[in-house]
mmCIF file of C-alpha atoms and ligand atoms in Angstrom:
data_model
loop_
_atom_site.group_PDB
_atom_site.id
_atom_site.type_symbol
_atom_site.label_atom_id
_atom_site.label_comp_id
_atom_site.label_asym_id
_atom_site.label_seq_id
_atom_site.Cartn_x
_atom_site.Cartn_y
_atom_site.Cartn_z
ATOM 1 C CA MET E 1 -13.726 39.007 14.633
ATOM 2 C CA PRO E 2 -12.026 37.783 17.820
ATOM 3 C CA LYS E 3 -13.408 34.458 18.970
ATOM 4 C CA GLN E 4 -14.990 33.821 22.388
ATOM 5 C CA VAL E 5 -13.758 30.584 23.971
ATOM 6 C CA PRO E 6 -14.525 28.997 27.346
ATOM 7 C CA ALA E 7 -11.853 29.276 30.065
ATOM 8 C CA TYR E 8 -11.254 28.921 33.796
ATOM 9 C CA GLY E 9 -9.623 31.629 35.844
ATOM 10 C CA ALA E 10 -9.476 33.587 39.082
ATOM 11 C CA PRO E 11 -11.377 36.902 39.246
ATOM 12 C CA SER E 12 -9.300 38.227 42.161
ATOM 13 C CA ALA E 13 -6.409 37.303 44.463
ATOM 14 C CA LYS E 14 -6.863 33.954 46.259
ATOM 15 C CA ALA E 15 -10.379 33.584 44.749
ATOM 16 C CA ALA E 16 -11.632 30.210 43.553
ATOM 17 C CA LEU E 17 -11.205 29.511 39.842
ATOM 18 C CA ILE E 18 -14.478 29.911 37.940
ATOM 19 C CA PRO E 19 -15.535 29.442 34.311
ATOM 20 C CA PHE E 20 -15.837 32.510 32.082
ATOM 21 C CA PRO E 21 -15.356 33.231 28.371
ATOM 22 C CA ILE E 22 -12.214 34.899 27.011
ATOM 23 C CA GLU E 23 -11.348 36.319 23.596
ATOM 24 C CA ARG E 24 -8.789 34.809 21.242
ATOM 25 C CA ARG E 25 -7.530 36.988 18.400
ATOM 26 C CA ASP E 26 -8.083 36.223 14.725
ATOM 27 C CA PRO E 27 -5.009 34.344 13.503
ATOM 28 C CA GLU E 28 -2.413 36.740 12.060
ATOM 29 C CA PRO E 29 -0.304 35.561 9.054
ATOM 30 C CA HIS E 30 2.273 33.721 11.210
ATOM 31 C CA ASP E 31 -0.192 32.462 13.824
ATOM 32 C CA LEU E 32 -1.491 29.009 14.605
ATOM 33 C CA GLU E 33 -4.948 28.496 16.045
ATOM 34 C CA ILE E 34 -4.595 25.622 18.496
ATOM 35 C CA GLY E 35 -7.260 23.520 20.178
ATOM 36 C CA ILE E 36 -5.983 22.807 23.696
ATOM 37 C CA LEU E 37 -6.093 19.170 24.796
ATOM 38 C CA TYR E 38 -4.204 19.253 28.106
ATOM 39 C CA CYS E 39 -2.582 21.756 30.431
ATOM 40 C CA GLY E 40 -0.319 20.985 33.387
ATOM 41 C CA ILE E 41 -0.686 22.837 36.689
ATOM 42 C CA CYS E 42 2.563 24.439 37.804
ATOM 43 C CA HIS E 43 3.084 25.908 41.262
ATOM 44 C CA SER E 44 3.709 29.244 39.497
ATOM 45 C CA ASP E 45 -0.007 29.176 38.555
ATOM 46 C CA LEU E 46 -0.782 28.966 42.295
ATOM 47 C CA HIS E 47 1.676 31.753 43.174
ATOM 48 C CA LYS E 48 0.028 33.942 40.492
ATOM 49 C CA VAL E 49 -3.538 33.288 41.665
ATOM 50 C CA ALA E 50 -2.472 33.952 45.282
ATOM 51 C CA ASN E 51 -0.644 37.104 44.091
ATOM 52 C CA ASP E 52 2.399 35.788 45.983
ATOM 53 C CA TRP E 53 4.739 37.849 43.805
ATOM 54 C CA GLY E 54 2.564 40.984 44.078
ATOM 55 C CA ASN E 55 2.302 41.500 40.309
ATOM 56 C CA THR E 56 -0.789 39.561 39.167
ATOM 57 C CA HIS E 57 -3.320 41.332 36.951
ATOM 58 C CA PHE E 58 -6.855 40.017 37.572
ATOM 59 C CA PRO E 59 -8.851 38.279 36.267
ATOM 60 C CA VAL E 60 -6.127 35.752 35.496
ATOM 61 C CA VAL E 61 -6.380 32.605 33.355
ATOM 62 C CA PRO E 62 -3.302 30.539 34.283
ATOM 63 C CA GLY E 63 -1.688 27.637 32.453
ATOM 64 C CA HIS E 64 1.643 27.396 30.623
ATOM 65 C CA GLU E 65 2.145 23.655 30.090
ATOM 66 C CA ILE E 66 -0.059 23.390 27.038
ATOM 67 C CA VAL E 67 -0.456 20.551 24.557
ATOM 68 C CA GLY E 68 -2.913 20.845 21.702
ATOM 69 C CA LYS E 69 -3.632 20.288 18.026
ATOM 70 C CA VAL E 70 -3.334 22.814 15.235
ATOM 71 C CA ILE E 71 -6.833 23.797 14.064
ATOM 72 C CA SER E 72 -5.884 26.382 11.435
ATOM 73 C CA ARG E 73 -2.895 28.391 10.194
ATOM 74 C CA GLY E 74 -2.342 31.992 9.145
ATOM 75 C CA SER E 75 -1.434 32.586 5.488
ATOM 76 C CA ASP E 76 2.348 32.677 6.162
ATOM 77 C CA ALA E 77 2.566 29.946 8.829
ATOM 78 C CA THR E 78 4.472 27.082 7.221
ATOM 79 C CA ALA E 79 6.197 25.102 9.988
ATOM 80 C CA PHE E 80 3.152 23.054 11.081
ATOM 81 C CA ARG E 81 0.105 21.421 9.517
ATOM 82 C CA GLU E 82 -3.493 21.174 10.685
ATOM 83 C CA GLY E 83 -3.769 18.269 13.138
ATOM 84 C CA ASP E 84 -0.121 18.447 14.321
ATOM 85 C CA LEU E 85 0.418 17.798 18.032
ATOM 86 C CA VAL E 86 2.099 20.897 19.450
ATOM 87 C CA GLY E 87 3.187 22.429 22.734
ATOM 88 C CA ILE E 88 3.228 25.936 24.158
ATOM 89 C CA GLY E 89 5.230 26.741 27.254
ATOM 90 C CA CYS E 90 5.777 29.984 29.121
ATOM 91 C CA ILE E 91 6.799 32.184 26.180
ATOM 92 C CA VAL E 92 4.446 33.314 23.384
ATOM 93 C CA ASP E 93 6.233 36.373 21.961
ATOM 94 C CA SER E 94 9.389 38.507 22.113
ATOM 95 C CA CYS E 95 11.169 41.004 19.851
ATOM 96 C CA ARG E 96 13.198 38.261 18.044
ATOM 97 C CA VAL E 97 16.070 40.630 17.147
ATOM 98 C CA CYS E 98 17.726 41.682 20.419
ATOM 99 C CA ARG E 99 20.885 40.009 21.732
ATOM 100 C CA GLU E 100 18.924 37.732 24.088
ATOM 101 C CA CYS E 101 16.366 36.659 21.474
ATOM 102 C CA ARG E 102 19.091 35.910 18.932
ATOM 103 C CA ALA E 103 20.928 33.832 21.573
ATOM 104 C CA GLY E 104 17.753 31.803 22.188
ATOM 105 C CA HIS E 105 17.073 33.389 25.578
ATOM 106 C CA GLU E 106 13.689 34.879 24.711
ATOM 107 C CA MET E 107 12.685 34.937 28.400
ATOM 108 C CA PHE E 108 15.193 37.780 28.828
ATOM 109 C CA CYS E 109 14.152 39.723 25.690
ATOM 110 C CA GLU E 110 15.467 43.269 26.041
ATOM 111 C CA LYS E 111 12.176 44.678 24.707
ATOM 112 C CA GLY E 112 10.172 42.552 27.138
ATOM 113 C CA VAL E 113 9.026 38.961 26.688
ATOM 114 C CA THR E 114 5.325 38.102 26.442
ATOM 115 C CA PHE E 115 4.492 35.148 28.673
ATOM 116 C CA SER E 116 1.605 32.841 27.891
ATOM 117 C CA PHE E 117 -0.510 34.164 30.746
ATOM 118 C CA ASP E 118 -0.764 37.281 32.916
ATOM 119 C CA SER E 119 1.564 39.182 30.630
ATOM 120 C CA PHE E 120 0.774 42.445 28.823
ATOM 121 C CA ASP E 121 1.024 41.865 25.076
ATOM 122 C CA THR E 122 2.282 45.239 23.882
ATOM 123 C CA LYS E 123 1.536 44.446 20.222
ATOM 124 C CA ARG E 124 -2.120 43.606 20.850
ATOM 125 C CA LYS E 125 -2.591 45.828 23.904
ATOM 126 C CA SER E 126 -4.176 43.106 25.996
ATOM 127 C CA TRP E 127 -3.342 40.707 28.838
ATOM 128 C CA THR E 128 -2.512 37.159 27.818
ATOM 129 C CA CYS E 129 -4.654 34.229 28.962
ATOM 130 C CA GLY E 130 -3.135 30.801 29.467
ATOM 131 C CA GLY E 131 -3.958 27.170 28.939
ATOM 132 C CA TYR E 132 -6.980 26.665 31.199
ATOM 133 C CA SER E 133 -9.001 27.403 28.069
ATOM 134 C CA ALA E 134 -10.340 25.679 24.971
ATOM 135 C CA GLU E 135 -8.146 27.358 22.352
ATOM 136 C CA ILE E 136 -5.103 29.599 22.012
ATOM 137 C CA VAL E 137 -3.611 31.592 19.130
ATOM 138 C CA VAL E 138 0.196 31.771 19.047
ATOM 139 C CA ASP E 139 2.845 32.831 16.525
ATOM 140 C CA GLU E 140 4.358 29.618 15.205
ATOM 141 C CA ARG E 141 7.892 30.773 16.169
ATOM 142 C CA TYR E 142 6.931 30.054 19.798
ATOM 143 C CA VAL E 143 5.173 26.734 19.161
ATOM 144 C CA LEU E 144 6.973 23.459 19.967
ATOM 145 C CA ARG E 145 6.727 20.098 18.285
ATOM 146 C CA ILE E 146 5.717 17.171 20.549
ATOM 147 C CA PRO E 147 7.716 14.088 19.491
ATOM 148 C CA HIS E 148 5.765 11.065 18.249
ATOM 149 C CA GLY E 149 5.315 8.385 20.837
ATOM 150 C CA LEU E 150 4.986 10.658 23.874
ATOM 151 C CA ASP E 151 1.612 10.539 25.610
ATOM 152 C CA PRO E 152 0.123 14.040 25.068
ATOM 153 C CA ALA E 153 -1.215 14.460 28.629
ATOM 154 C CA ARG E 154 2.036 13.243 30.204
ATOM 155 C CA ALA E 155 4.098 15.418 27.851
ATOM 156 C CA ALA E 156 2.314 18.644 28.883
ATOM 157 C CA PRO E 157 4.413 19.194 32.066
ATOM 158 C CA LEU E 158 7.582 19.068 29.958
ATOM 159 C CA LEU E 159 6.671 22.562 28.692
ATOM 160 C CA CYS E 160 7.552 24.161 32.050
ATOM 161 C CA ALA E 161 8.609 21.615 34.692
ATOM 162 C CA GLY E 162 10.646 19.805 32.025
ATOM 163 C CA ILE E 163 12.547 22.723 30.525
ATOM 164 C CA THR E 164 13.060 24.435 33.910
ATOM 165 C CA THR E 165 14.969 21.419 35.217
ATOM 166 C CA PHE E 166 16.601 20.261 31.961
ATOM 167 C CA SER E 167 18.110 23.700 31.275
ATOM 168 C CA PRO E 168 20.157 24.054 34.488
ATOM 169 C CA LEU E 169 21.352 20.437 34.225
ATOM 170 C CA ARG E 170 22.687 21.339 30.772
ATOM 171 C CA GLN E 171 24.007 24.762 31.841
ATOM 172 C CA PHE E 172 26.005 23.252 34.689
ATOM 173 C CA GLY E 173 27.273 20.353 32.607
ATOM 174 C CA CYS E 174 25.543 17.449 34.376
ATOM 175 C CA LYS E 175 27.236 14.225 33.286
ATOM 176 C CA ALA E 176 27.621 10.572 34.229
ATOM 177 C CA GLY E 177 28.885 10.124 37.771
ATOM 178 C CA ASP E 178 28.052 13.654 38.973
ATOM 179 C CA ARG E 179 26.515 13.778 42.424
ATOM 180 C CA VAL E 180 23.278 15.733 41.988
ATOM 181 C CA ALA E 181 20.862 16.617 44.795
ATOM 182 C CA VAL E 182 17.282 17.502 43.905
ATOM 183 C CA VAL E 183 15.542 19.465 46.663
ATOM 184 C CA GLY E 184 11.747 19.097 46.767
ATOM 185 C CA LEU E 185 10.020 16.197 45.029
ATOM 186 C CA GLY E 186 7.124 18.006 43.347
ATOM 187 C CA GLY E 187 6.344 18.729 39.700
ATOM 188 C CA LEU E 188 9.742 20.227 38.917
ATOM 189 C CA GLY E 189 11.634 17.954 41.301
ATOM 190 C CA HIS E 190 10.359 14.708 39.835
ATOM 191 C CA MET E 191 11.323 15.859 36.326
ATOM 192 C CA ALA E 192 14.765 16.849 37.647
ATOM 193 C CA VAL E 193 15.245 13.317 39.011
ATOM 194 C CA LYS E 194 14.236 11.770 35.678
ATOM 195 C CA PHE E 195 16.499 14.031 33.617
ATOM 196 C CA ALA E 196 19.535 13.909 35.939
ATOM 197 C CA SER E 197 19.400 10.124 36.262
ATOM 198 C CA SER E 198 18.963 9.767 32.473
ATOM 199 C CA MET E 199 22.224 11.734 32.128
ATOM 200 C CA GLY E 200 23.973 9.223 34.375
ATOM 201 C CA ALA E 201 24.136 11.328 37.531
ATOM 202 C CA GLU E 202 23.976 9.791 41.011
ATOM 203 C CA VAL E 203 20.843 11.499 42.296
ATOM 204 C CA THR E 204 19.947 12.209 45.921
ATOM 205 C CA VAL E 205 16.476 13.556 46.716
ATOM 206 C CA LEU E 206 16.201 15.928 49.677
ATOM 207 C CA SER E 207 12.579 15.991 50.776
ATOM 208 C CA THR E 208 10.371 17.005 53.676
ATOM 209 C CA SER E 209 8.033 14.048 52.942
ATOM 210 C CA PRO E 210 9.210 10.618 54.195
ATOM 211 C CA LYS E 211 6.374 8.928 52.252
ATOM 212 C CA LYS E 212 7.968 9.912 48.920
ATOM 213 C CA GLU E 213 11.030 7.666 49.342
ATOM 214 C CA GLY E 214 9.719 4.778 47.249
ATOM 215 C CA ASP E 215 8.705 7.112 44.437
ATOM 216 C CA ALA E 216 12.070 8.898 44.466
ATOM 217 C CA LEU E 217 13.923 5.608 43.995
ATOM 218 C CA ARG E 218 11.483 4.461 41.304
ATOM 219 C CA LEU E 219 11.986 7.748 39.442
ATOM 220 C CA GLY E 220 15.738 7.138 39.307
ATOM 221 C CA ALA E 221 17.234 8.498 42.558
ATOM 222 C CA LYS E 222 19.904 6.446 44.335
ATOM 223 C CA HIS E 223 19.440 8.072 47.746
ATOM 224 C CA PHE E 224 16.625 9.737 49.658
ATOM 225 C CA VAL E 225 17.086 12.001 52.667
ATOM 226 C CA VAL E 226 14.346 13.476 54.858
ATOM 227 C CA THR E 227 15.612 17.003 55.526
ATOM 228 C CA THR E 228 13.487 17.516 58.629
ATOM 229 C CA GLU E 229 15.092 14.609 60.522
ATOM 230 C CA GLU E 230 17.707 15.695 63.045
ATOM 231 C CA GLY E 231 21.241 15.220 61.685
ATOM 232 C CA ALA E 232 20.036 13.664 58.412
ATOM 233 C CA LEU E 233 22.084 16.049 56.283
ATOM 234 C CA ASN E 234 25.368 15.575 58.175
ATOM 235 C CA PRO E 235 26.679 12.649 56.075
ATOM 236 C CA LEU E 236 26.080 14.684 52.899
ATOM 237 C CA GLU E 237 28.302 17.634 53.840
ATOM 238 C CA GLY E 238 30.701 18.359 50.982
ATOM 239 C CA ALA E 239 29.356 15.377 49.027
ATOM 240 C CA ILE E 240 27.301 17.028 46.249
ATOM 241 C CA ASP E 241 28.454 18.588 42.959
ATOM 242 C CA LEU E 242 25.181 20.186 41.892
ATOM 243 C CA ILE E 243 22.074 21.046 43.888
ATOM 244 C CA LEU E 244 18.836 21.745 42.020
ATOM 245 C CA ASP E 245 16.499 23.512 44.438
ATOM 246 C CA THR E 246 12.860 23.307 43.271
ATOM 247 C CA VAL E 247 11.207 24.228 46.576
ATOM 248 C CA SER E 248 8.181 26.569 46.494
ATOM 249 C CA GLY E 249 8.248 27.615 50.185
ATOM 250 C CA PRO E 250 10.720 29.050 52.693
ATOM 251 C CA HIS E 251 13.626 26.779 53.700
ATOM 252 C CA ASP E 252 17.245 26.871 54.879
ATOM 253 C CA LEU E 253 19.599 27.605 51.974
ATOM 254 C CA ASP E 254 22.586 28.121 54.259
ATOM 255 C CA ARG E 255 22.496 24.531 55.464
ATOM 256 C CA GLN E 256 21.970 23.288 51.922
ATOM 257 C CA ALA E 257 25.048 25.144 50.671
ATOM 258 C CA THR E 258 27.263 23.179 53.085
ATOM 259 C CA LEU E 259 26.379 19.988 51.204
ATOM 260 C CA LEU E 260 28.326 21.201 48.170
ATOM 261 C CA ASP E 261 31.798 19.908 47.444
ATOM 262 C CA SER E 262 34.343 22.610 46.602
ATOM 263 C CA PHE E 263 33.447 24.387 43.345
ATOM 264 C CA GLY E 264 29.970 22.858 43.546
ATOM 265 C CA THR E 265 26.884 24.853 42.514
ATOM 266 C CA MET E 266 23.465 25.288 44.085
ATOM 267 C CA VAL E 267 20.947 26.312 41.402
ATOM 268 C CA LEU E 268 17.695 27.883 42.569
ATOM 269 C CA VAL E 269 14.696 27.306 40.330
ATOM 270 C CA GLY E 270 11.960 27.408 42.995
ATOM 271 C CA LEU E 271 10.475 30.843 43.609
ATOM 272 C CA PRO E 272 9.238 31.054 47.220
ATOM 273 C CA PRO E 273 7.394 34.306 47.946
ATOM 274 C CA ALA E 274 9.821 35.292 50.726
ATOM 275 C CA GLY E 275 13.543 35.795 50.202
ATOM 276 C CA ALA E 276 16.222 33.592 51.761
ATOM 277 C CA ASN E 277 19.684 34.375 53.046
ATOM 278 C CA VAL E 278 22.938 32.626 52.296
ATOM 279 C CA ASP E 279 25.851 33.307 54.624
ATOM 280 C CA ALA E 280 28.991 34.392 52.755
ATOM 281 C CA SER E 281 31.215 32.008 54.710
ATOM 282 C CA ALA E 282 29.146 29.005 53.541
ATOM 283 C CA LEU E 283 30.151 29.949 49.995
ATOM 284 C CA VAL E 284 33.645 31.346 50.478
ATOM 285 C CA HIS E 285 34.943 28.216 52.215
ATOM 286 C CA GLY E 286 34.942 25.810 49.302
ATOM 287 C CA ASN E 287 34.462 28.259 46.413
ATOM 288 C CA ARG E 288 30.830 27.218 46.325
ATOM 289 C CA ARG E 289 28.444 28.896 43.907
ATOM 290 C CA VAL E 290 24.804 29.913 44.008
ATOM 291 C CA ALA E 291 22.959 30.385 40.728
ATOM 292 C CA GLY E 292 19.428 30.862 39.448
ATOM 293 C CA SER E 293 17.771 29.530 36.325
ATOM 294 C CA ASN E 294 14.625 30.772 34.596
ATOM 295 C CA ILE E 295 12.715 28.273 32.384
ATOM 296 C CA GLY E 296 14.607 28.028 29.054
ATOM 297 C CA GLY E 297 14.346 29.534 25.573
ATOM 298 C CA ILE E 298 12.381 28.168 22.632
ATOM 299 C CA ARG E 299 15.332 26.396 20.961
ATOM 300 C CA GLU E 300 16.373 24.676 24.179
ATOM 301 C CA THR E 301 12.758 23.716 24.928
ATOM 302 C CA GLN E 302 12.575 21.915 21.566
ATOM 303 C CA GLU E 303 15.916 20.210 22.360
ATOM 304 C CA MET E 304 14.478 19.079 25.706
ATOM 305 C CA LEU E 305 11.352 17.719 23.990
ATOM 306 C CA ASP E 306 13.434 15.861 21.390
ATOM 307 C CA TYR E 307 15.654 14.458 24.168
ATOM 308 C CA SER E 308 12.512 13.378 26.080
ATOM 309 C CA GLY E 309 11.216 11.704 22.911
ATOM 310 C CA ARG E 310 14.447 9.721 22.518
ATOM 311 C CA GLN E 311 14.607 8.794 26.207
ATOM 312 C CA ALA E 312 10.831 8.236 26.605
ATOM 313 C CA ILE E 313 10.718 10.764 29.451
ATOM 314 C CA VAL E 314 7.312 12.140 30.444
ATOM 315 C CA ALA E 315 5.768 13.347 33.704
ATOM 316 C CA ASP E 316 3.964 11.212 36.288
ATOM 317 C CA ILE E 317 0.536 12.794 36.298
ATOM 318 C CA GLU E 318 -2.900 12.788 37.821
ATOM 319 C CA GLN E 319 -5.410 13.805 35.149
ATOM 320 C CA ILE E 320 -8.325 15.968 36.290
ATOM 321 C CA ARG E 321 -11.469 17.664 34.922
ATOM 322 C CA VAL E 322 -11.753 21.465 34.890
ATOM 323 C CA ASP E 323 -14.261 21.342 37.744
ATOM 324 C CA GLN E 324 -11.528 19.719 39.903
ATOM 325 C CA LEU E 325 -9.090 22.627 39.438
ATOM 326 C CA ASN E 326 -9.770 24.231 42.832
ATOM 327 C CA GLU E 327 -9.414 20.905 44.623
ATOM 328 C CA ALA E 328 -6.130 20.323 42.773
ATOM 329 C CA TYR E 329 -4.843 23.736 43.933
ATOM 330 C CA GLN E 330 -5.736 22.880 47.547
ATOM 331 C CA ARG E 331 -4.041 19.509 47.246
ATOM 332 C CA MET E 332 -0.866 21.079 45.818
ATOM 333 C CA LEU E 333 -0.747 23.475 48.779
ATOM 334 C CA ARG E 334 -0.925 20.405 51.044
ATOM 335 C CA ASP E 335 1.845 18.769 48.981
ATOM 336 C CA ASP E 336 -0.591 16.050 47.907
ATOM 337 C CA VAL E 337 0.219 15.435 44.232
ATOM 338 C CA ARG E 338 2.032 12.601 42.452
ATOM 339 C CA TYR E 339 3.616 14.521 40.698
ATOM 340 C CA ARG E 340 1.764 16.844 38.350
ATOM 341 C CA PHE E 341 -1.914 17.584 37.901
ATOM 342 C CA VAL E 342 -2.880 17.832 34.241
ATOM 343 C CA VAL E 343 -6.280 19.217 33.328
ATOM 344 C CA ASP E 344 -8.186 17.646 30.433
ATOM 345 C CA LEU E 345 -9.637 20.606 28.524
ATOM 346 C CA SER E 346 -12.220 18.478 26.722
ATOM 347 C CA THR E 347 -14.117 18.638 30.044
ATOM 348 C CA LEU E 348 -14.643 22.399 29.466
ATOM 349 C CA HIS E 349 -17.333 21.531 26.976
ATOM 350 C CA SER E 350 -19.158 18.872 28.994
HETATM 351 P P1 NAP T 401 5.200 21.636 43.563
HETATM 352 O O1 NAP T 401 4.807 20.586 42.589
HETATM 353 O O2 NAP T 401 4.185 22.178 44.496
HETATM 354 O O3 NAP T 401 6.480 21.076 44.365
HETATM 355 C C1 NAP T 401 7.191 21.848 45.298
HETATM 356 C C2 NAP T 401 7.866 20.880 46.288
HETATM 357 O O4 NAP T 401 8.653 21.660 47.196
HETATM 358 C C3 NAP T 401 6.896 20.117 47.161
HETATM 359 O O5 NAP T 401 6.457 18.926 46.562
HETATM 360 C C4 NAP T 401 7.722 19.835 48.409
HETATM 361 O O6 NAP T 401 8.554 18.685 48.157
HETATM 362 C C5 NAP T 401 8.659 21.025 48.479
HETATM 363 N N1 NAP T 401 8.223 22.044 49.454
HETATM 364 C C6 NAP T 401 7.115 22.829 49.387
HETATM 365 N N2 NAP T 401 7.103 23.721 50.401
HETATM 366 C C7 NAP T 401 8.224 23.508 51.104
HETATM 367 C C8 NAP T 401 8.804 24.127 52.244
HETATM 368 N N3 NAP T 401 8.210 25.167 52.855
HETATM 369 N N4 NAP T 401 10.007 23.652 52.699
HETATM 370 C C9 NAP T 401 10.618 22.635 52.079
HETATM 371 N N5 NAP T 401 10.096 22.000 50.990
HETATM 372 C C10 NAP T 401 8.927 22.434 50.515
HETATM 373 O O7 NAP T 401 5.781 22.933 42.791
HETATM 374 P P2 NAP T 401 6.459 23.023 41.331
HETATM 375 O O8 NAP T 401 5.403 23.241 40.311
HETATM 376 O O9 NAP T 401 7.448 21.953 41.191
HETATM 377 O O10 NAP T 401 7.211 24.439 41.470
HETATM 378 C C11 NAP T 401 8.251 24.604 42.427
HETATM 379 C C12 NAP T 401 8.710 26.052 42.469
HETATM 380 O O11 NAP T 401 9.376 26.364 41.235
HETATM 381 C C13 NAP T 401 7.590 27.085 42.589
HETATM 382 O O12 NAP T 401 8.031 28.113 43.459
HETATM 383 C C14 NAP T 401 7.429 27.607 41.179
HETATM 384 O O13 NAP T 401 6.885 28.912 41.104
HETATM 385 C C15 NAP T 401 8.861 27.589 40.719
HETATM 386 N N6 NAP T 401 9.063 27.572 39.256
HETATM 387 C C16 NAP T 401 10.138 28.230 38.772
HETATM 388 C C17 NAP T 401 10.403 28.207 37.422
HETATM 389 C C18 NAP T 401 11.630 28.880 36.891
HETATM 390 O O14 NAP T 401 11.663 29.271 35.720
HETATM 391 N N7 NAP T 401 12.681 28.997 37.671
HETATM 392 C C19 NAP T 401 9.564 27.526 36.542
HETATM 393 C C20 NAP T 401 8.471 26.839 37.080
HETATM 394 C C21 NAP T 401 8.227 26.860 38.440
HETATM 395 P P3 NAP T 401 8.895 17.600 49.320
HETATM 396 O O15 NAP T 401 7.570 17.058 49.771
HETATM 397 O O16 NAP T 401 9.722 16.592 48.604
HETATM 398 O O17 NAP T 401 9.629 18.329 50.395
HETATM 399 ZN ZN1 ZN T 402 5.689 26.732 35.417
HETATM 400 ZN ZN1 ZN T 403 14.233 40.328 22.170
#
């Protein structure tokens, strides 16, 4: 019998989040039943609730930065034990056998990946519900191990903000001495600063918020530039090897591209609702490159978690109760978060 568990979600586009029960399936042989402790709030949750990308299926229960404890295991689930501290990110299923799955790029599964929320699970013929809920049932192949010593609430944002910034730094070979610019100091941006500086890069934060300077330097940046100040970007022209753009709203990519040194790369990870243009000449002169990067696969997510365990890297968070979710969404839209909200799911029961 599927189990009813309490959850928070949005009944329709731009509606306030409200409590309602959802169903979790009976654990299948390879499944883990997980009691959710904490879930981070990613700006993608906000885009989904606002239907910014035009593809949300309502009602939606967001949440894909999940940390919890194993409650029970299916008969063939052997990788974890009851009580283990585990993580679930954006991906909860894929075909496992296609070229992309075998390469560890499950997010590009040729048969279609199943995301942890607002994704149609073709095996179970139902829409997935995410981490703003008391429990979740996931095949253990998609469950991550949280290293000992990391605070569970502060580790939750690693499951999306962490892997989404770690992966492009790895893909583009970030190393000691590289000049890395992080655009936007939000949930993703602050993780990007921590990871890039831990790899020895000289990090510059490009921000629209002058008040974030002290935080940027504390997080590991060497330089801080307020992009909205007249002429502020001029000294940076041609002075950056890798730009990591984490911005959630419309902004000027053309100008940003001119900051790259020759053969430098601007990686887009932010997903603003409206498209942006890049002028060909900004790229052609200097052999500059523009790239995109989508989260990261399961294997790389575990590598990122293990790296974070060794380096003691976790998110800077503000912990909230479930009844503060709507306020947290409003604050994120006003850019008022330092630097990730994490919801404590034990407050679902109180
Ligand atoms: P967030 O915490 O809200 O941070 C976004 C930051 O972008 C803000 O703190 C702000 O930084 C800056 N910003 C916002 N609007 C801006 C505008 N119009 N112009 C210039 N700067 C602006 O969001 P997040 O959770 O980090 O997510 C960021 C984006 O990444 C979202 O679009 C999200 O959907 C996307 N995302 C993508 C992936 C992927 O796989 N590629 C994964 C997760 C999230 P400053 O105050 O410093 O300017
Ligand atoms: Zn996310
Ligand atoms: Zn596949």
